[in-house]
Amino acid sequence: MKNIPTAGTSGDDTLRHHYLRIDGQRVHCVSAGSGQPVLLIPGWPQTWYAWRHVLHALAEAGFEAIAVDPPGIGESDRPAHGYDTGSAAAVLHQTMQALGHERYQVVGHDIGMWIAYALASDQPQAVQRLAVTEAVIPGLAPEPGIFAAPADNIFLWHFMFNQVADLPEALISGRERAYLDFMFDRWSYRRDAVASETYIAAYSRPGALRAGFAWYRAIPETIRQNQVRAQRRLTMPVLAIGAEHATGNAPMLTLQPHADDLRGSVVPGCGHFIMEEAPQAFLAQLLPFLQEADHAA
């Protein structure tokens, strides 16, 4: 496992970019600060850059914040397989080990929440605390009805579409901007805060659409795994945060039957892209939770 750090490659000298080889594939992550490690996992269709505000805030608070591009996302490799959350969680755990961290805290957004749950469940000896936001978890949450109301369907329609083989790529290739802007426009509340140009560029690269859709095509396997995970409860402290104009209290309700020590909140005046749209309100919930680890140690 080789770690090649480079400083300032995103125009910010306070950030350190790392390129690691994990089981033969490249994994890219960006770190800031020093102290207790915190792994930040983004969702789809974003990259590590969604955590830029959180990276700096955690670094200033005395943490080492590590935002990762999971397999298939951003500057990480796009393997043909391994998009079920168990496989992804194993890669990210090895990534943290390669960075020198056997025990760490985890924060996940959207699909990153799926991976974060799998990581906490599969590696409880490593995950000190778990914070998740803006998703429900396949296999834990009830399956939505096919005839969902339009206000709900705007957050649901892509789950079935993205799972279809070949058709999404055929329709969207060359039209990535129209497809992604549709979601950024409708899933956000503070649209100007979302770095959509960065994400459109990332998902316009060769293979990026296919890799993004692979997370959805792996949902049946993720559900199978989560039905097994559901038989063991999370014993570490868990924080579940929703956004008023997106999932609301659904993240907390999803994990309520599965965590011994769960707390939750809903950030007002915010859409799905919570770390970008309302970073201060998000950090007001997240930072005290992570800092509790100092007192518990």
mmCIF file of C-alpha atoms in Angstrom:
data_model
loop_
_atom_site.group_PDB
_atom_site.id
_atom_site.type_symbol
_atom_site.label_atom_id
_atom_site.label_comp_id
_atom_site.label_asym_id
_atom_site.label_seq_id
_atom_site.Cartn_x
_atom_site.Cartn_y
_atom_site.Cartn_z
ATOM 1 C CA MET A 1 0.000 0.000 0.000
ATOM 2 C CA LYS A 2 1.798 3.096 -1.216
ATOM 3 C CA ASN A 3 0.971 6.614 -0.039
ATOM 4 C CA ILE A 4 2.143 9.476 -2.252
ATOM 5 C CA PRO A 5 1.225 12.801 -0.591
ATOM 6 C CA THR A 6 1.277 16.026 -2.603
ATOM 7 C CA ALA A 7 0.545 19.422 -1.112
ATOM 8 C CA GLY A 8 -1.689 22.111 -2.476
ATOM 9 C CA THR A 9 -2.754 20.429 -5.720
ATOM 10 C CA SER A 10 -6.249 21.953 -5.441
ATOM 11 C CA GLY A 11 -4.915 25.488 -5.050
ATOM 12 C CA ASP A 12 -4.971 25.341 -1.237
ATOM 13 C CA ASP A 13 -1.637 24.807 0.489
ATOM 14 C CA THR A 14 -3.331 23.732 3.729
ATOM 15 C CA LEU A 15 -4.649 20.578 2.053
ATOM 16 C CA ARG A 16 -2.610 17.424 1.471
ATOM 17 C CA HIS A 17 -3.555 15.116 -1.407
ATOM 18 C CA HIS A 18 -2.759 11.424 -1.005
ATOM 19 C CA TYR A 19 -2.758 8.747 -3.713
ATOM 20 C CA LEU A 20 -2.673 5.238 -2.300
ATOM 21 C CA ARG A 21 -2.631 1.787 -3.865
ATOM 22 C CA ILE A 22 -5.157 -0.439 -2.124
ATOM 23 C CA ASP A 23 -5.471 -3.966 -3.552
ATOM 24 C CA GLY A 24 -4.072 -2.683 -6.830
ATOM 25 C CA GLN A 25 -6.412 0.274 -7.250
ATOM 26 C CA ARG A 26 -5.699 3.963 -6.736
ATOM 27 C CA VAL A 27 -7.564 5.698 -3.915
ATOM 28 C CA HIS A 28 -7.410 9.483 -3.662
ATOM 29 C CA CYS A 29 -8.012 11.395 -0.456
ATOM 30 C CA VAL A 30 -7.351 14.877 0.885
ATOM 31 C CA SER A 31 -6.340 15.646 4.454
ATOM 32 C CA ALA A 32 -5.978 18.730 6.621
ATOM 33 C CA GLY A 33 -4.803 19.315 10.178
ATOM 34 C CA SER A 34 -3.392 16.926 12.747
ATOM 35 C CA GLY A 35 -4.891 15.147 15.731
ATOM 36 C CA GLN A 36 -7.653 12.561 16.032
ATOM 37 C CA PRO A 37 -8.468 11.211 12.551
ATOM 38 C CA VAL A 38 -11.912 11.735 11.032
ATOM 39 C CA LEU A 39 -12.801 10.012 7.742
ATOM 40 C CA LEU A 40 -15.225 11.998 5.549
ATOM 41 C CA ILE A 41 -17.091 10.010 2.857
ATOM 42 C CA PRO A 42 -19.010 11.919 0.150
ATOM 43 C CA GLY A 43 -22.014 10.762 -1.832
ATOM 44 C CA TRP A 44 -23.170 10.761 -5.432
ATOM 45 C CA PRO A 45 -22.906 12.876 -7.566
ATOM 46 C CA GLN A 46 -20.181 14.666 -5.637
ATOM 47 C CA THR A 47 -16.502 14.108 -4.769
ATOM 48 C CA TRP A 48 -14.208 14.779 -1.790
ATOM 49 C CA TYR A 49 -14.651 18.495 -2.583
ATOM 50 C CA ALA A 50 -18.080 18.471 -0.931
ATOM 51 C CA TRP A 51 -16.207 18.394 2.410
ATOM 52 C CA ARG A 52 -13.983 21.445 1.762
ATOM 53 C CA HIS A 53 -15.609 23.615 4.461
ATOM 54 C CA VAL A 54 -15.669 20.756 6.959
ATOM 55 C CA LEU A 55 -12.028 19.865 6.264
ATOM 56 C CA HIS A 56 -10.840 23.310 7.272
ATOM 57 C CA ALA A 57 -13.140 23.580 10.297
ATOM 58 C CA LEU A 58 -12.101 20.196 11.688
ATOM 59 C CA ALA A 59 -8.433 20.995 11.121
ATOM 60 C CA GLU A 60 -8.832 24.266 13.037
ATOM 61 C CA ALA A 61 -10.540 22.337 15.853
ATOM 62 C CA GLY A 62 -7.547 20.020 16.265
ATOM 63 C CA PHE A 63 -8.556 17.010 14.139
ATOM 64 C CA GLU A 64 -6.926 15.378 11.155
ATOM 65 C CA ALA A 65 -9.761 15.469 8.638
ATOM 66 C CA ILE A 66 -9.488 13.050 5.697
ATOM 67 C CA ALA A 67 -11.935 13.429 2.801
ATOM 68 C CA VAL A 68 -11.850 10.467 0.433
ATOM 69 C CA ASP A 69 -12.919 9.812 -3.129
ATOM 70 C CA PRO A 70 -14.474 6.332 -2.738
ATOM 71 C CA PRO A 71 -13.830 3.829 -5.554
ATOM 72 C CA GLY A 72 -15.271 5.080 -8.831
ATOM 73 C CA ILE A 73 -15.530 8.681 -7.670
ATOM 74 C CA GLY A 74 -13.344 11.709 -8.436
ATOM 75 C CA GLU A 75 -9.647 10.908 -8.795
ATOM 76 C CA SER A 76 -9.894 7.367 -7.450
ATOM 77 C CA ASP A 77 -9.836 4.447 -9.890
ATOM 78 C CA ARG A 78 -13.051 3.163 -11.454
ATOM 79 C CA PRO A 79 -12.879 -0.625 -11.052
ATOM 80 C CA ALA A 80 -15.316 -2.900 -12.823
ATOM 81 C CA HIS A 81 -16.606 -4.338 -9.535
ATOM 82 C CA GLY A 82 -16.684 -3.598 -5.812
ATOM 83 C CA TYR A 83 -19.487 -1.048 -5.475
ATOM 84 C CA ASP A 84 -21.435 -2.885 -2.817
ATOM 85 C CA THR A 85 -20.935 -1.125 0.484
ATOM 86 C CA GLY A 86 -19.076 -4.011 2.103
ATOM 87 C CA SER A 87 -16.376 -3.954 -0.562
ATOM 88 C CA ALA A 88 -16.140 -0.161 -0.464
ATOM 89 C CA ALA A 89 -15.958 -0.112 3.335
ATOM 90 C CA ALA A 90 -13.084 -2.610 3.250
ATOM 91 C CA VAL A 91 -11.159 -0.412 0.810
ATOM 92 C CA LEU A 92 -11.674 2.691 2.957
ATOM 93 C CA HIS A 93 -10.621 0.864 6.139
ATOM 94 C CA GLN A 94 -7.421 -0.213 4.389
ATOM 95 C CA THR A 95 -6.966 3.374 3.230
ATOM 96 C CA MET A 96 -7.093 4.628 6.823
ATOM 97 C CA GLN A 97 -4.654 1.925 7.880
ATOM 98 C CA ALA A 98 -2.281 2.963 5.084
ATOM 99 C CA LEU A 99 -2.448 6.511 6.446
ATOM 100 C CA GLY A 100 -1.458 5.157 9.866
ATOM 101 C CA HIS A 101 -4.866 5.105 11.571
ATOM 102 C CA GLU A 102 -6.184 1.927 13.187
ATOM 103 C CA ARG A 103 -8.988 3.770 15.025
ATOM 104 C CA TYR A 104 -10.904 6.762 13.725
ATOM 105 C CA GLN A 105 -14.238 8.545 13.527
ATOM 106 C CA VAL A 106 -16.393 8.378 10.377
ATOM 107 C CA VAL A 107 -18.774 10.862 8.755
ATOM 108 C CA GLY A 108 -20.812 9.926 5.664
ATOM 109 C CA HIS A 109 -23.193 11.814 3.371
ATOM 110 C CA ASP A 110 -25.683 10.287 0.883
ATOM 111 C CA ILE A 111 -24.112 7.102 -0.528
ATOM 112 C CA GLY A 112 -21.283 7.905 1.869
ATOM 113 C CA MET A 113 -23.822 7.247 4.640
ATOM 114 C CA TRP A 114 -24.376 3.755 3.208
ATOM 115 C CA ILE A 115 -20.625 3.091 3.189
ATOM 116 C CA ALA A 116 -20.148 4.623 6.636
ATOM 117 C CA TYR A 117 -22.804 2.338 8.127
ATOM 118 C CA ALA A 118 -21.176 -0.731 6.550
ATOM 119 C CA LEU A 119 -17.763 0.385 7.807
ATOM 120 C CA ALA A 120 -19.016 0.897 11.371
ATOM 121 C CA SER A 121 -20.849 -2.424 11.359
ATOM 122 C CA ASP A 122 -18.039 -4.435 9.735
ATOM 123 C CA GLN A 123 -15.151 -2.776 11.596
ATOM 124 C CA PRO A 124 -16.523 -1.841 15.047
ATOM 125 C CA GLN A 125 -13.059 -2.115 16.571
ATOM 126 C CA ALA A 126 -11.885 0.690 14.274
ATOM 127 C CA VAL A 127 -14.821 3.103 14.145
ATOM 128 C CA GLN A 128 -14.870 5.184 17.297
ATOM 129 C CA ARG A 129 -17.917 7.304 16.428
ATOM 130 C CA LEU A 130 -20.251 7.451 13.439
ATOM 131 C CA ALA A 131 -21.992 10.533 12.030
ATOM 132 C CA VAL A 132 -24.263 10.247 9.000
ATOM 133 C CA THR A 133 -26.373 12.656 7.006
ATOM 134 C CA GLU A 134 -28.896 12.929 4.207
ATOM 135 C CA ALA A 135 -29.757 9.381 3.196
ATOM 136 C CA VAL A 136 -31.668 6.281 4.107
ATOM 137 C CA ILE A 137 -29.886 2.938 3.960
ATOM 138 C CA PRO A 138 -30.917 0.151 1.560
ATOM 139 C CA GLY A 139 -32.045 -2.877 3.495
ATOM 140 C CA LEU A 140 -32.717 -0.897 6.682
ATOM 141 C CA ALA A 141 -35.279 1.639 5.461
ATOM 142 C CA PRO A 142 -38.658 0.544 4.051
ATOM 143 C CA GLU A 143 -38.695 0.378 0.262
ATOM 144 C CA PRO A 144 -40.583 3.359 -1.223
ATOM 145 C CA GLY A 145 -43.735 2.752 -3.229
ATOM 146 C CA ILE A 146 -43.574 3.049 -6.982
ATOM 147 C CA PHE A 147 -46.380 5.625 -6.988
ATOM 148 C CA ALA A 148 -44.707 8.127 -4.677
ATOM 149 C CA ALA A 149 -46.062 11.663 -4.496
ATOM 150 C CA PRO A 150 -44.168 14.119 -6.747
ATOM 151 C CA ALA A 151 -42.588 15.892 -3.759
ATOM 152 C CA ASP A 152 -41.117 12.567 -2.637
ATOM 153 C CA ASN A 153 -40.418 11.183 -6.088
ATOM 154 C CA ILE A 154 -38.016 14.011 -6.912
ATOM 155 C CA PHE A 155 -35.655 12.364 -4.399
ATOM 156 C CA LEU A 156 -36.451 8.783 -5.460
ATOM 157 C CA TRP A 157 -36.823 8.456 -9.256
ATOM 158 C CA HIS A 158 -33.094 8.013 -9.921
ATOM 159 C CA PHE A 159 -32.840 4.901 -7.732
ATOM 160 C CA MET A 160 -34.577 2.799 -10.370
ATOM 161 C CA PHE A 161 -33.264 4.683 -13.404
ATOM 162 C CA ASN A 162 -29.610 4.465 -12.360
ATOM 163 C CA GLN A 163 -29.878 0.706 -11.818
ATOM 164 C CA VAL A 164 -30.947 -0.028 -15.398
ATOM 165 C CA ALA A 165 -28.124 -1.523 -17.436
ATOM 166 C CA ASP A 166 -26.690 0.568 -20.291
ATOM 167 C CA LEU A 167 -29.634 2.929 -20.845
ATOM 168 C CA PRO A 168 -28.521 5.724 -18.480
ATOM 169 C CA GLU A 169 -25.095 5.926 -20.117
ATOM 170 C CA ALA A 170 -26.677 5.927 -23.593
ATOM 171 C CA LEU A 171 -28.992 8.812 -22.714
ATOM 172 C CA ILE A 172 -26.632 10.917 -20.578
ATOM 173 C CA SER A 173 -23.185 10.602 -22.197
ATOM 174 C CA GLY A 174 -22.386 14.021 -23.619
ATOM 175 C CA ARG A 175 -25.300 15.516 -21.648
ATOM 176 C CA GLU A 176 -23.867 15.172 -18.156
ATOM 177 C CA ARG A 177 -24.489 18.838 -17.400
ATOM 178 C CA ALA A 178 -28.226 18.647 -18.103
ATOM 179 C CA TYR A 179 -28.605 15.472 -16.053
ATOM 180 C CA LEU A 180 -26.595 16.593 -13.028
ATOM 181 C CA ASP A 181 -27.858 20.187 -13.009
ATOM 182 C CA PHE A 182 -31.394 18.811 -12.837
ATOM 183 C CA MET A 183 -30.538 17.172 -9.509
ATOM 184 C CA PHE A 184 -28.446 20.016 -8.133
ATOM 185 C CA ASP A 185 -31.303 22.409 -8.960
ATOM 186 C CA ARG A 186 -34.021 20.304 -7.356
ATOM 187 C CA TRP A 187 -32.224 18.692 -4.425
ATOM 188 C CA SER A 188 -30.655 21.892 -3.110
ATOM 189 C CA TYR A 189 -32.265 24.768 -1.214
ATOM 190 C CA ARG A 190 -29.288 27.136 -1.389
ATOM 191 C CA ARG A 191 -28.322 26.385 -4.973
ATOM 192 C CA ASP A 192 -25.506 28.939 -5.213
ATOM 193 C CA ALA A 193 -23.574 27.139 -2.462
ATOM 194 C CA VAL A 194 -23.225 23.869 -4.425
ATOM 195 C CA ALA A 195 -19.992 23.471 -6.418
ATOM 196 C CA SER A 196 -21.801 21.893 -9.340
ATOM 197 C CA GLU A 197 -19.168 22.823 -11.956
ATOM 198 C CA THR A 198 -16.587 20.752 -10.052
ATOM 199 C CA TYR A 199 -18.881 17.726 -9.956
ATOM 200 C CA ILE A 200 -20.056 18.032 -13.559
ATOM 201 C CA ALA A 201 -16.414 18.039 -14.667
ATOM 202 C CA ALA A 202 -15.677 14.990 -12.514
ATOM 203 C CA TYR A 203 -18.611 12.966 -13.821
ATOM 204 C CA SER A 204 -17.927 13.930 -17.442
ATOM 205 C CA ARG A 205 -14.648 11.977 -17.437
ATOM 206 C CA PRO A 206 -14.483 8.638 -19.279
ATOM 207 C CA GLY A 207 -16.003 5.890 -17.154
ATOM 208 C CA ALA A 208 -17.279 8.209 -14.437
ATOM 209 C CA LEU A 209 -20.966 7.799 -15.249
ATOM 210 C CA ARG A 210 -20.651 4.022 -15.358
ATOM 211 C CA ALA A 211 -18.874 3.983 -11.997
ATOM 212 C CA GLY A 212 -21.443 6.320 -10.443
ATOM 213 C CA PHE A 213 -24.335 4.175 -11.594
ATOM 214 C CA ALA A 214 -22.517 1.078 -10.319
ATOM 215 C CA TRP A 215 -23.324 2.140 -6.734
ATOM 216 C CA TYR A 216 -27.007 1.816 -7.589
ATOM 217 C CA ARG A 217 -26.613 -1.389 -9.583
ATOM 218 C CA ALA A 218 -24.966 -2.922 -6.494
ATOM 219 C CA ILE A 219 -27.979 -2.092 -4.287
ATOM 220 C CA PRO A 220 -29.335 -5.683 -4.295
ATOM 221 C CA GLU A 221 -26.025 -6.955 -2.888
ATOM 222 C CA THR A 222 -25.862 -4.072 -0.408
ATOM 223 C CA ILE A 223 -29.378 -4.937 0.777
ATOM 224 C CA ARG A 224 -28.375 -8.588 1.225
ATOM 225 C CA GLN A 225 -25.371 -7.533 3.304
ATOM 226 C CA ASN A 226 -27.390 -5.061 5.371
ATOM 227 C CA GLN A 227 -29.938 -7.696 6.265
ATOM 228 C CA VAL A 228 -27.040 -9.540 7.919
ATOM 229 C CA ARG A 229 -25.637 -6.357 9.492
ATOM 230 C CA ALA A 230 -29.048 -5.560 10.943
ATOM 231 C CA GLN A 231 -28.692 -8.588 13.205
ATOM 232 C CA ARG A 232 -25.974 -6.771 15.175
ATOM 233 C CA ARG A 233 -26.472 -3.317 16.616
ATOM 234 C CA LEU A 234 -24.036 -0.430 16.410
ATOM 235 C CA THR A 235 -22.496 0.051 19.839
ATOM 236 C CA MET A 236 -20.471 3.219 19.166
ATOM 237 C CA PRO A 237 -22.171 6.651 19.507
ATOM 238 C CA VAL A 238 -24.091 7.600 16.345
ATOM 239 C CA LEU A 239 -25.255 11.017 15.121
ATOM 240 C CA ALA A 240 -27.824 11.237 12.296
ATOM 241 C CA ILE A 241 -28.451 14.627 10.669
ATOM 242 C CA GLY A 242 -31.117 15.477 8.112
ATOM 243 C CA ALA A 243 -31.984 18.620 6.148
ATOM 244 C CA GLU A 244 -35.349 20.380 6.377
ATOM 245 C CA HIS A 245 -35.870 20.474 2.603
ATOM 246 C CA ALA A 246 -34.605 16.963 1.895
ATOM 247 C CA THR A 247 -34.578 13.862 4.131
ATOM 248 C CA GLY A 248 -35.729 15.545 7.363
ATOM 249 C CA ASN A 249 -35.613 13.057 10.235
ATOM 250 C CA ALA A 250 -35.337 10.007 7.952
ATOM 251 C CA PRO A 251 -31.626 9.370 8.699
ATOM 252 C CA MET A 252 -32.380 9.112 12.418
ATOM 253 C CA LEU A 253 -35.498 6.974 11.919
ATOM 254 C CA THR A 254 -33.524 4.627 9.650
ATOM 255 C CA LEU A 255 -30.893 3.940 12.311
ATOM 256 C CA GLN A 256 -33.131 4.069 15.384
ATOM 257 C CA PRO A 257 -33.649 0.281 15.556
ATOM 258 C CA HIS A 258 -29.963 -0.400 14.902
ATOM 259 C CA ALA A 259 -27.927 1.819 17.262
ATOM 260 C CA ASP A 260 -27.540 1.712 21.040
ATOM 261 C CA ASP A 261 -26.504 5.370 21.411
ATOM 262 C CA LEU A 262 -28.252 7.461 18.747
ATOM 263 C CA ARG A 263 -28.985 11.145 18.588
ATOM 264 C CA GLY A 264 -30.358 13.147 15.686
ATOM 265 C CA SER A 265 -31.214 16.590 14.404
ATOM 266 C CA VAL A 266 -32.627 18.386 11.370
ATOM 267 C CA VAL A 267 -30.860 21.444 9.921
ATOM 268 C CA PRO A 268 -33.406 24.108 8.931
ATOM 269 C CA GLY A 269 -33.329 26.119 5.706
ATOM 270 C CA CYS A 270 -31.191 23.545 3.958
ATOM 271 C CA GLY A 271 -31.415 21.067 1.082
ATOM 272 C CA HIS A 272 -29.699 17.771 0.390
ATOM 273 C CA PHE A 273 -26.155 19.117 -0.049
ATOM 274 C CA ILE A 274 -25.914 19.995 3.616
ATOM 275 C CA MET A 275 -22.123 20.394 4.032
ATOM 276 C CA GLU A 276 -22.090 23.000 1.270
ATOM 277 C CA GLU A 277 -25.453 24.671 1.817
ATOM 278 C CA ALA A 278 -25.266 25.075 5.600
ATOM 279 C CA PRO A 279 -21.711 24.299 6.743
ATOM 280 C CA GLN A 280 -21.920 26.291 9.965
ATOM 281 C CA ALA A 281 -25.211 24.741 11.054
ATOM 282 C CA PHE A 282 -23.926 21.291 10.090
ATOM 283 C CA LEU A 283 -20.688 21.801 12.024
ATOM 284 C CA ALA A 284 -22.619 23.077 15.036
ATOM 285 C CA GLN A 285 -24.083 19.563 15.287
ATOM 286 C CA LEU A 286 -21.051 17.581 14.127
ATOM 287 C CA LEU A 287 -18.160 19.208 15.968
ATOM 288 C CA PRO A 288 -19.417 18.762 19.569
ATOM 289 C CA PHE A 289 -20.237 15.138 18.762
ATOM 290 C CA LEU A 290 -16.716 14.442 17.488
ATOM 291 C CA GLN A 291 -15.139 16.320 20.395
ATOM 292 C CA GLU A 292 -16.894 14.022 22.868
ATOM 293 C CA ALA A 293 -14.388 11.369 21.855
ATOM 294 C CA ASP A 294 -11.686 13.325 23.737
ATOM 295 C CA HIS A 295 -13.665 13.127 26.970
ATOM 296 C CA ALA A 296 -14.513 9.464 26.432
ATOM 297 C CA ALA A 297 -10.904 8.472 25.789
#
